[in-house]
XYZ file of C-alpha atoms in Angstrom:
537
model
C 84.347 1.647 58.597
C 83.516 2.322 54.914
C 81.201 0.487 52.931
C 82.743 -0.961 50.009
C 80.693 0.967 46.881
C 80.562 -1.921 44.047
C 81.117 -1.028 40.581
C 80.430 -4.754 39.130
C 77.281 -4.427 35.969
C 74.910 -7.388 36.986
C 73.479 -7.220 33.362
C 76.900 -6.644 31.294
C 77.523 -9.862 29.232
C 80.745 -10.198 30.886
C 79.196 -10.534 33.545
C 76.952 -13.035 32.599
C 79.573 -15.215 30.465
C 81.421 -14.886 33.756
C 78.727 -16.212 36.094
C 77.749 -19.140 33.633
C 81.606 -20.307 33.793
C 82.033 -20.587 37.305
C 77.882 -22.371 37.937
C 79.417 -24.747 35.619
C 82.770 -25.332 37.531
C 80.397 -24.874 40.999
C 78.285 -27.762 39.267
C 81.153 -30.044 38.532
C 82.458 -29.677 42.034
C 78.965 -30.705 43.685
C 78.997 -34.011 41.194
C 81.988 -34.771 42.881
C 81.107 -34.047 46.440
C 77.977 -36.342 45.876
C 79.860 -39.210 44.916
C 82.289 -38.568 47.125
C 79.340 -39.256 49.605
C 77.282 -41.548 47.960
C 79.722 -44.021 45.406
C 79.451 -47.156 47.072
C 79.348 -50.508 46.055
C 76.120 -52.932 46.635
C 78.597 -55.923 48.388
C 79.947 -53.221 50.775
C 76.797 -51.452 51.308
C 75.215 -54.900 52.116
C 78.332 -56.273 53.775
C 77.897 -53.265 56.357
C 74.412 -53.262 56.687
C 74.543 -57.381 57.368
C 76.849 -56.590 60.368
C 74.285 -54.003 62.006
C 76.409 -51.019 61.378
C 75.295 -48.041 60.629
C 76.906 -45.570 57.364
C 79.502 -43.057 58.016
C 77.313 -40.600 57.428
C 74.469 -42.015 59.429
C 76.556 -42.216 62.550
C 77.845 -38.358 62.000
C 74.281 -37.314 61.865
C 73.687 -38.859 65.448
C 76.823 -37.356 66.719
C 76.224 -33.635 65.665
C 74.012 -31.676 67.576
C 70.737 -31.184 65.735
C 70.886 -28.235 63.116
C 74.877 -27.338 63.664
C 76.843 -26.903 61.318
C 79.718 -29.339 59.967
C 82.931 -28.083 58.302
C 84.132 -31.156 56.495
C 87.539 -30.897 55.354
C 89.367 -32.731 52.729
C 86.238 -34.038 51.486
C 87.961 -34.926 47.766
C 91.224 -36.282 49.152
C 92.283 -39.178 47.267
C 90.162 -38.026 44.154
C 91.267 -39.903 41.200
C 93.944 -41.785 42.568
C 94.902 -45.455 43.368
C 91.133 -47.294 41.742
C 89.663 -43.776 41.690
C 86.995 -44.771 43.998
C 88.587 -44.490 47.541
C 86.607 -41.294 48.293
C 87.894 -38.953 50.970
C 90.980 -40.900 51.071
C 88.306 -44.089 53.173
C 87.817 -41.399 55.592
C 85.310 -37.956 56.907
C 86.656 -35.841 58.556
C 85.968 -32.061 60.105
C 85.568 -29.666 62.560
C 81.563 -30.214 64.117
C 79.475 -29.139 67.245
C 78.885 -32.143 69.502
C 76.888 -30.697 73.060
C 77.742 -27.575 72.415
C 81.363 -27.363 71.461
C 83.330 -27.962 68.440
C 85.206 -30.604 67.982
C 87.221 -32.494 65.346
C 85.810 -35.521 64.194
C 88.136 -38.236 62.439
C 85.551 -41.382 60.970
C 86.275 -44.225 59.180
C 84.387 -45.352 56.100
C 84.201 -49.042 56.315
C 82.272 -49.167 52.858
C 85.405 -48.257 51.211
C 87.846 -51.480 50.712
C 86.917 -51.933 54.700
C 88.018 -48.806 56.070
C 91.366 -49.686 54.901
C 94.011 -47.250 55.311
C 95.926 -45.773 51.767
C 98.919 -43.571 51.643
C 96.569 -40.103 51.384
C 94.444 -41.646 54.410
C 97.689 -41.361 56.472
C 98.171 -38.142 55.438
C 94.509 -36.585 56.001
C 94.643 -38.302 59.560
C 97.949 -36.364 60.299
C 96.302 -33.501 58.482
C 93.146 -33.276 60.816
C 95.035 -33.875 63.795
C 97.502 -30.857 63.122
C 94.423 -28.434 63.277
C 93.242 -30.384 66.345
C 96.402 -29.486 67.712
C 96.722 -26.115 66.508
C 93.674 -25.236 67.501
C 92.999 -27.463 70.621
C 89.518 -29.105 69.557
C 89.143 -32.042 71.161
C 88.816 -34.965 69.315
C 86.552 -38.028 68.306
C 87.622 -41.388 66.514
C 84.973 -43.588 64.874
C 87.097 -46.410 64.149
C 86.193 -49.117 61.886
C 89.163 -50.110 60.117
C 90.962 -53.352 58.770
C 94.668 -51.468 59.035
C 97.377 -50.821 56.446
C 96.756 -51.394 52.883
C 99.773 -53.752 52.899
C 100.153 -53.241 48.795
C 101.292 -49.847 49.526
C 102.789 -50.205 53.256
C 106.680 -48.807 51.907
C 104.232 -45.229 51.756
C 102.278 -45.663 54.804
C 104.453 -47.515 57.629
C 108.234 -46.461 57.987
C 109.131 -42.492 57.395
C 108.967 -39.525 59.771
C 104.821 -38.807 58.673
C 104.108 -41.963 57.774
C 101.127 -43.881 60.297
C 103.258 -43.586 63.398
C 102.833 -40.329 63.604
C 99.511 -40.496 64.325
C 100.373 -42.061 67.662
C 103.496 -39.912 68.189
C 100.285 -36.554 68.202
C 98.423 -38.522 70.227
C 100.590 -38.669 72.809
C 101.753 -34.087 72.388
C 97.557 -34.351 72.176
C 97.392 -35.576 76.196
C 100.325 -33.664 77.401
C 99.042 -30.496 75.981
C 95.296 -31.575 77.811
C 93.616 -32.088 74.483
C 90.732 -34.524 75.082
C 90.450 -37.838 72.671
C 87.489 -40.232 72.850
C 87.576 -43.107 70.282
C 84.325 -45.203 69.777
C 85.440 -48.637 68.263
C 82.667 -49.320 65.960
C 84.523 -52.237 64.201
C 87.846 -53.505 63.195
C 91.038 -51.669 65.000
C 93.355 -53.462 63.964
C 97.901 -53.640 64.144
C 99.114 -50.332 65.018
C 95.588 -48.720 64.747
C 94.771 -50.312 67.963
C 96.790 -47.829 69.978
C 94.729 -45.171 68.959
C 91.842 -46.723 71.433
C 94.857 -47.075 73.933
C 95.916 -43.891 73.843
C 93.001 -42.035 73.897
C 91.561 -40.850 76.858
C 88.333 -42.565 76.476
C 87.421 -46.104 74.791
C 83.967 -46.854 73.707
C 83.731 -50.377 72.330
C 80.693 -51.783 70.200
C 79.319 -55.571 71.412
C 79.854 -57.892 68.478
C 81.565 -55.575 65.851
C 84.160 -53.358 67.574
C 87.670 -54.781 68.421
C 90.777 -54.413 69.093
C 93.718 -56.469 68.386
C 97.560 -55.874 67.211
C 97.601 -58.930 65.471
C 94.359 -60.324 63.525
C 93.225 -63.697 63.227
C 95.244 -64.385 60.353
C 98.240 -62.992 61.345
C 97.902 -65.059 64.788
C 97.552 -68.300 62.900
C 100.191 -67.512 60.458
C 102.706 -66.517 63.560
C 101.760 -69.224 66.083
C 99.191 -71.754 64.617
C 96.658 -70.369 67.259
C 93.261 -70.441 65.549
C 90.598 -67.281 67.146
C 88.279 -65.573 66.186
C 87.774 -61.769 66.006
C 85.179 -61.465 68.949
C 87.717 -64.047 71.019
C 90.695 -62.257 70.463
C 89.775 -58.410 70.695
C 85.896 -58.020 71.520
C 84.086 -56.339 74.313
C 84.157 -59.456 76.670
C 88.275 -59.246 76.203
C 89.149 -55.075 76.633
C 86.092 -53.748 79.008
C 86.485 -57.381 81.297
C 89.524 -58.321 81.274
C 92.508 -56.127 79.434
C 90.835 -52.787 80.526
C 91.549 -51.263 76.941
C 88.124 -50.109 76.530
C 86.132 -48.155 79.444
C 82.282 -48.114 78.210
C 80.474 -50.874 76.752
C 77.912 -50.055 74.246
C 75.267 -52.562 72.436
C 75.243 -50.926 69.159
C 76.638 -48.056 66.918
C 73.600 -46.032 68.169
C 74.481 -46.433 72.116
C 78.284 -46.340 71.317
C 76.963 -42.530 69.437
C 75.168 -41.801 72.836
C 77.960 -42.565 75.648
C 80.438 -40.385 73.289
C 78.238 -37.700 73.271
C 77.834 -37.996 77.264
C 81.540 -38.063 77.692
C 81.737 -34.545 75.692
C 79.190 -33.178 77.917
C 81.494 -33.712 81.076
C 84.447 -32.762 79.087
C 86.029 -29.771 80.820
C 84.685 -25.886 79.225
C 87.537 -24.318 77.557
C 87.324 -20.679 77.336
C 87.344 -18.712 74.034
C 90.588 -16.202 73.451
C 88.943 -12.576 73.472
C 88.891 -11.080 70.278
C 87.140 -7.767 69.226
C 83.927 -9.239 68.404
C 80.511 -7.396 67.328
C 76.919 -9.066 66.187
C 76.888 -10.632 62.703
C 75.628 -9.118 60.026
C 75.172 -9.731 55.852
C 76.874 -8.179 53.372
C 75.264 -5.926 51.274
C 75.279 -7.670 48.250
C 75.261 -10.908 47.531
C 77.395 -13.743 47.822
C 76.886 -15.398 44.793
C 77.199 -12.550 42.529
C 81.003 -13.490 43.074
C 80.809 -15.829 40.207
C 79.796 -12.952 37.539
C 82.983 -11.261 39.319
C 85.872 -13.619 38.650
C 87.073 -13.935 35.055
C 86.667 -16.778 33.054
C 90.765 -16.678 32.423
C 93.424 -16.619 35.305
C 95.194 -14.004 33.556
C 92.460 -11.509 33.742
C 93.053 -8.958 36.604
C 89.904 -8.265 38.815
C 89.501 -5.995 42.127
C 89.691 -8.178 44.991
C 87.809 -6.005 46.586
C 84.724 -6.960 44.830
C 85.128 -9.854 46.655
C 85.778 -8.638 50.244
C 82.625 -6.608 50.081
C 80.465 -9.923 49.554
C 81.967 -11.607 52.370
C 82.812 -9.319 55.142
C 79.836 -7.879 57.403
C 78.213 -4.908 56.367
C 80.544 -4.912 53.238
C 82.376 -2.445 55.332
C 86.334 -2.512 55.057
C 88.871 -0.026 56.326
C 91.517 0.003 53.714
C 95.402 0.410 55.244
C 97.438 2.420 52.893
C 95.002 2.279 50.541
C 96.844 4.902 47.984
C 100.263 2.353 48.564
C 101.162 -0.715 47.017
C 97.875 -0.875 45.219
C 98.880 -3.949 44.000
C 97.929 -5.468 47.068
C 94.743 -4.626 49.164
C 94.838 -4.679 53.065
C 92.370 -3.847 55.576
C 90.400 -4.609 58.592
C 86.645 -5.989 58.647
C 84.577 -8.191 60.184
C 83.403 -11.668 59.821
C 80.551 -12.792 61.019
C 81.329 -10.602 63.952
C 84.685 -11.310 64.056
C 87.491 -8.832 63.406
C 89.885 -9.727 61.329
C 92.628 -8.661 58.461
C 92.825 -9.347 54.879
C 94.831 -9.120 52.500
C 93.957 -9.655 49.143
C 95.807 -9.810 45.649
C 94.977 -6.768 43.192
C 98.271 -7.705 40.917
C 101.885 -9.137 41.036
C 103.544 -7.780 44.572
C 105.842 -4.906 44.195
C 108.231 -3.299 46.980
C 105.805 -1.352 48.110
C 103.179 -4.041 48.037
C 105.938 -6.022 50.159
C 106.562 -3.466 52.941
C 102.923 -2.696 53.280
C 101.792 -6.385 53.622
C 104.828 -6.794 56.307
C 103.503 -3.262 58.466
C 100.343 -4.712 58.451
C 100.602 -7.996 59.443
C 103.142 -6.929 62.222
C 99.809 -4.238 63.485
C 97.592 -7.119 63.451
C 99.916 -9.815 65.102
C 100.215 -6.726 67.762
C 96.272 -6.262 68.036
C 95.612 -10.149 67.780
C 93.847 -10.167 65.046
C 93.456 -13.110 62.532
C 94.596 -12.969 59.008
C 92.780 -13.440 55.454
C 94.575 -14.260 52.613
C 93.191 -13.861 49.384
C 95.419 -15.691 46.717
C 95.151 -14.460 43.141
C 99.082 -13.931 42.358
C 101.421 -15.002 39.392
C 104.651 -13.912 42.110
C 106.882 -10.795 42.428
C 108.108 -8.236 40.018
C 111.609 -9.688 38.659
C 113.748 -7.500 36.479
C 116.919 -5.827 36.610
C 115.545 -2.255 38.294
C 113.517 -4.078 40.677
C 116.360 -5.791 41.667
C 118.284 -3.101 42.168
C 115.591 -1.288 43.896
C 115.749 -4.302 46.856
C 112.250 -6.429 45.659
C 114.263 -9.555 47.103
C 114.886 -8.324 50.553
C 111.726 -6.784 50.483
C 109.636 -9.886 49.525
C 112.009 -11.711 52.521
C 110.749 -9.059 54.880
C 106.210 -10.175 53.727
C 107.585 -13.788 53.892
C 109.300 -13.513 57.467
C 106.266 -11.168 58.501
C 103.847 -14.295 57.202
C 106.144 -17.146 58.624
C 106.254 -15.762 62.192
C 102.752 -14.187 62.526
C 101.515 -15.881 65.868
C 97.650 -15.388 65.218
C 95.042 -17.375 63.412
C 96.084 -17.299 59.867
C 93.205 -18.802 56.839
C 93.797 -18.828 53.202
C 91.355 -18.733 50.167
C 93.080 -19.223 46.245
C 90.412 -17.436 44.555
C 92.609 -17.091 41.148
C 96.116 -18.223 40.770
C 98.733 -18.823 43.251
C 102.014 -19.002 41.252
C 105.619 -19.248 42.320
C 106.640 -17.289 46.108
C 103.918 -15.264 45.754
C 102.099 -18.658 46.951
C 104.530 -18.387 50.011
C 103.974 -14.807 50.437
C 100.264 -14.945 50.881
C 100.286 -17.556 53.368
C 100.595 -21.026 51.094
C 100.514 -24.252 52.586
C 103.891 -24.475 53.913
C 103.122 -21.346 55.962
C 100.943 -22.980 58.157
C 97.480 -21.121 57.504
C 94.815 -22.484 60.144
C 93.077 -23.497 57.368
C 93.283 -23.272 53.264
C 90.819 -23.445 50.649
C 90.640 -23.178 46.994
C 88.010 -22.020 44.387
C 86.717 -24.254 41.796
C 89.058 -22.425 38.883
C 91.978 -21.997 41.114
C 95.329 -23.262 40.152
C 98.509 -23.697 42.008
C 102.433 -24.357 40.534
C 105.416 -23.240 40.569
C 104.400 -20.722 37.512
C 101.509 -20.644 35.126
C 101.299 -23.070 32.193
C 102.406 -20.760 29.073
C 105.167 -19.054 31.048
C 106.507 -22.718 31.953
C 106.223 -23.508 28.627
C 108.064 -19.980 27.080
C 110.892 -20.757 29.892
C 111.327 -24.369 29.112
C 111.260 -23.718 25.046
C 114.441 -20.745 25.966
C 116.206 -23.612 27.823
C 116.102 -25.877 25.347
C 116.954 -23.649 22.663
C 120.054 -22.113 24.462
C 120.796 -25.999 25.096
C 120.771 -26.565 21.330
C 122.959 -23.614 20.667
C 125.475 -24.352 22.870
C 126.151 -27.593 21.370
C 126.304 -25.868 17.722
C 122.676 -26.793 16.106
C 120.026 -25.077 14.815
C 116.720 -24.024 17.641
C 113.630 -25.984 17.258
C 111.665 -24.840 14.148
C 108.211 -23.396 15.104
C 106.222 -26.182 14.599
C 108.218 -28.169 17.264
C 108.309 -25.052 19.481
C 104.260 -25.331 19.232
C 103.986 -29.096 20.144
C 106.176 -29.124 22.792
C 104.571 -25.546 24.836
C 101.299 -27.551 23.752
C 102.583 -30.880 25.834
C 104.015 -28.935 28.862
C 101.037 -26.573 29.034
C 98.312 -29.482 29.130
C 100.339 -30.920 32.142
C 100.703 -27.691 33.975
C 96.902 -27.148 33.802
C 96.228 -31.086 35.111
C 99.072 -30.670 37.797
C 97.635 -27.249 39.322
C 94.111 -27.924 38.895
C 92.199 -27.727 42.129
C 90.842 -31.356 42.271
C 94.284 -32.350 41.466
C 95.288 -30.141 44.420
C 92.814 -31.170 46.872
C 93.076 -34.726 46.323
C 97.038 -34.309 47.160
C 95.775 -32.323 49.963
C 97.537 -29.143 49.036
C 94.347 -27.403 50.490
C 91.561 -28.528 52.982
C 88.910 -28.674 50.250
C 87.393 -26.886 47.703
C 84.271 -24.806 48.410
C 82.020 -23.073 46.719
C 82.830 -19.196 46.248
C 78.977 -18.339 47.510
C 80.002 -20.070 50.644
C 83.451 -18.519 50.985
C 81.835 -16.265 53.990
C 80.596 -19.043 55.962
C 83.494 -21.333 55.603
C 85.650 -18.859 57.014
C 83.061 -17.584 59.996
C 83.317 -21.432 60.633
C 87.169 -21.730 60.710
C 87.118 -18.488 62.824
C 85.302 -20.128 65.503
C 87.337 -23.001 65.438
C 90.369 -21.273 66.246
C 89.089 -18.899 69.404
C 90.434 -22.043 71.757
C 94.302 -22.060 71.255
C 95.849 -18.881 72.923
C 97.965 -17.103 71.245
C 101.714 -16.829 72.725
C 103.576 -14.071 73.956
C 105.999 -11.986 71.105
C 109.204 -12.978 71.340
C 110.119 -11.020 68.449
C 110.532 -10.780 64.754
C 113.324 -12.858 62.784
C 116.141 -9.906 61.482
C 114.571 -7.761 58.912
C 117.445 -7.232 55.783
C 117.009 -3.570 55.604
């Protein structure tokens, strides 16, 4: 392959204005990360502690092997919303190596409001299960939950991905032979109690882990009958008598140690072959990626400044590299991995189109997985581009995208704006995984066009009914007002805490994020080609 020749000044003051701007955006995400971790109040911390329990964080430690690696997803979920401080949407989650396998790992934080479940913990439970599923990791359940937050239960109980659907995948899980073991570490309570029962192993903790549908409360409210927690769903009731639970441990440490035995036996499940070669660096480094993206989203870059800091070897073989320039594609490798990527050099043209669809076809042939790169305001429009067939083209990258049966992982390193989101792989294309960068922004368009178009519409309305177009000054306050709440709305913290995205990451750590993914998806096999959807030629 050919090594990727940079052409980025270290010492330009562009450069350096450039790099400055994004340490300060890396900066502000790490301030969030840490108290996404560490925000806690003293009652909880002492509440938890009082009961013998060990911290979320704690009992993660003990569960990963020594050293490994854990790719925590979601980690800002929630950010913001409901009293601002239900971190990670009350729950850490992520893909982790447990005895020598990855796994997905779905834990409770009882230290926030009890482990009790919000509308966006619903979601980032159905969220991490879908990537269990697509990517057949078995998974593990600390549970130590009180249930529903019943304020909020018309957005968490009754529609089609509400909380029932986290039973509903448990169930495709065991059909399709994907391994569950659930430790109950404290409260499993109402319908979170079938998620012991319908895993395939139940490790209950003496004292502070049970099980019940009903509570205490709710059992002396409904029939006067006045039990306690330990009497009505503790170890002595499901490993003695119900048969719920099948190990008994003394304490979050032992409950830690029988989970990590019952991985051990688990079944081996073989890795997919993929064209695979031994790891190495890029040759330059990482980091300089901050000096390389702009300061403003509407400042064109070469993506491929980009790909040579994250791809081994900085070695790329460009496809059609004199075609379509607007839009870079090419094979690499990734920490040994080969894979294709596609990355955003401009808005996507016709030819852009066709090329993206050719090459995703060759590397849906070859198994190969997919890279997107995000940095795109949308297609071309215009009369001669319509004429010239940019719809039907840009149907023929989205079909290509849609129906692409191998691993597919996104990155927004810029702007994803309008279907040139769902061209590069968006989130309702079903990437593996998706990621943002700390200045990426996501919407329907970008703030000052959505302004321009909605001070047209209002003119033309104003016209139409005989009256005069807002005066300038007007005009300015009301681009001003729709602007500011474009920019909020497709912020990346007010992405990720929607969870548009799995996370935001540093752009440093873009490399390793994505060797990570890439391992995680080497499980699920990829089906036989049926064929492509019609292509309107």
């Amino acid at each position: 392959m050919d090594i990727l020749e940079t052409r980025v000044d270290t010492n330009s003051e562009t450069y350096r204005a450039n790099y400055r701007a994004m340490e300060e955006r890396v900066e502000v995400l790490r301030e969030e990360l840490r108290k996404a971790r560490e925000d806690r109040s003293e009652k909880a911390v002492q509440r938890h502690t009082e009961q013998g329990k060990l911290p979320v964080r704690k009992r993660l430690e003990m569960l990963l092997d020594p050293g490994a690696p854990f790719l925590e997803l979601s980690p800002l979920a929630a950010w913001k919303m409901y009293d601002k401080r239900i971190h990670g949407a009350g729950i850490v989650g992520g893909v982790g190596v447990v005895e020598g396998r990855e796994v997905m790992i779905h834990a409770n934080d009882a230290m926030i409001k009890g482990g009790t479940v919000y509308p966006m913990g619903v979601k980032k439970s159905l969220r991490l299960q879908q990537i269990a599923m697509e990517n057949r990791l078995p998974c593990i359940n600390l549970i130590d939950s009180g249930g529903a937050y019943l304020p909020l239960q018309s957005e968490i109980f009754p529609d089609a991905q509400h909380g029932g659907r986290v039973f509903y995948n448990q169930a495709w899980m065991s059909k399709m032979g994907i391994p569950q073991i659930t430790a109950v570490m404290g409260l499993c309570t109402a319908g979170g109690a079938y998620v012991p029962a319908m895993s395939d192993y139940v490790v209950q903790v003496r004292k502070t882990g049970a099980i019940f549908l009903g509570g205490p409360p709710l059992v002396k409210a409904a029939t006067g009958e006045e039990v306690s927690a330990e009497e009505l769903g503790g170890v002595d009731v499901h490993c003695r008598q119900s048969g719920v639970s099948d190990f008994l441990a003394e304490d979050d440490e032992d409950a830690i140690r029988i989970v990590r035995q019952i991985v051990k036996r688990l079944p081996k499940t073989p890795q997919i072959p993929v064209d695979r070669q031994p790891s190495r660096p890029p040759l330059y480094d990482p980091k300089e990626i901050y000096g390389i993206v702009p300061q403003r989203l509407s400042q064109p870059y070469d993506v491929r400044e980009v790909i040579a800091r994250i791809v081994d070897g900085s070695e790329f073989l460009e496809f059609k590299s004199q075609y379509g320039s607007t839009l870079v594609c090419g094979f690499a490798y990734l920490h040994g991995i080969q894979v294709g990527i596609l990355g955003n050099n401009g808005i996507l043209f016709s030819e852009s189109a066709k090329k993206a669809t050719q090459f995703i076809q060759l590397c849906d042939r070859d198994h190969i997985p997919l890279i997107f790169l995000q940095n795109i305001n949308g297609f071309i429009i215009g009369k001669q581009y319509e004429e010239a067939g940019i719809t039907k083209d840009g149907h023929k990258m989205v079909a290509a995208v849609s129906l692409a049966r191998v691993p597919k992982l996104t990155v927004v390193v810029g702007g994803s704006f309008g279907a040139g989101n769902y061209a590069m792989c968006g989130r309702a294309y079903s990437p593996r995984f998706m990621w943002m960068w700390p200045h990426a922004q996501v919407s329907v368009m970008g703030g000052e066009q959505a302004a321009d178009v909605m001070v047209s519409v209002k003119n033309d309305q104003l016209v139409r009914l005989g009256e005069e177009p807002l005066p300038p000054e007007q005009s300015d306050v009301l681009k001003q007002a729709i602007i500011e709440n474009s920019e909020e709305e497709s912020h990346a913290l007010y992405a990720t805490a929607r969870l548009w995205d799995d996370g935001i990451i540093d752009p440093a750590q873009t490399r390793d994020v994505l060797g990570l993914a890439l391992a995680a998806t080497l499980y699920q096999p990829i089906p036989e080609s049926d064929g492509f959807c019609v292509f309107r030629m």
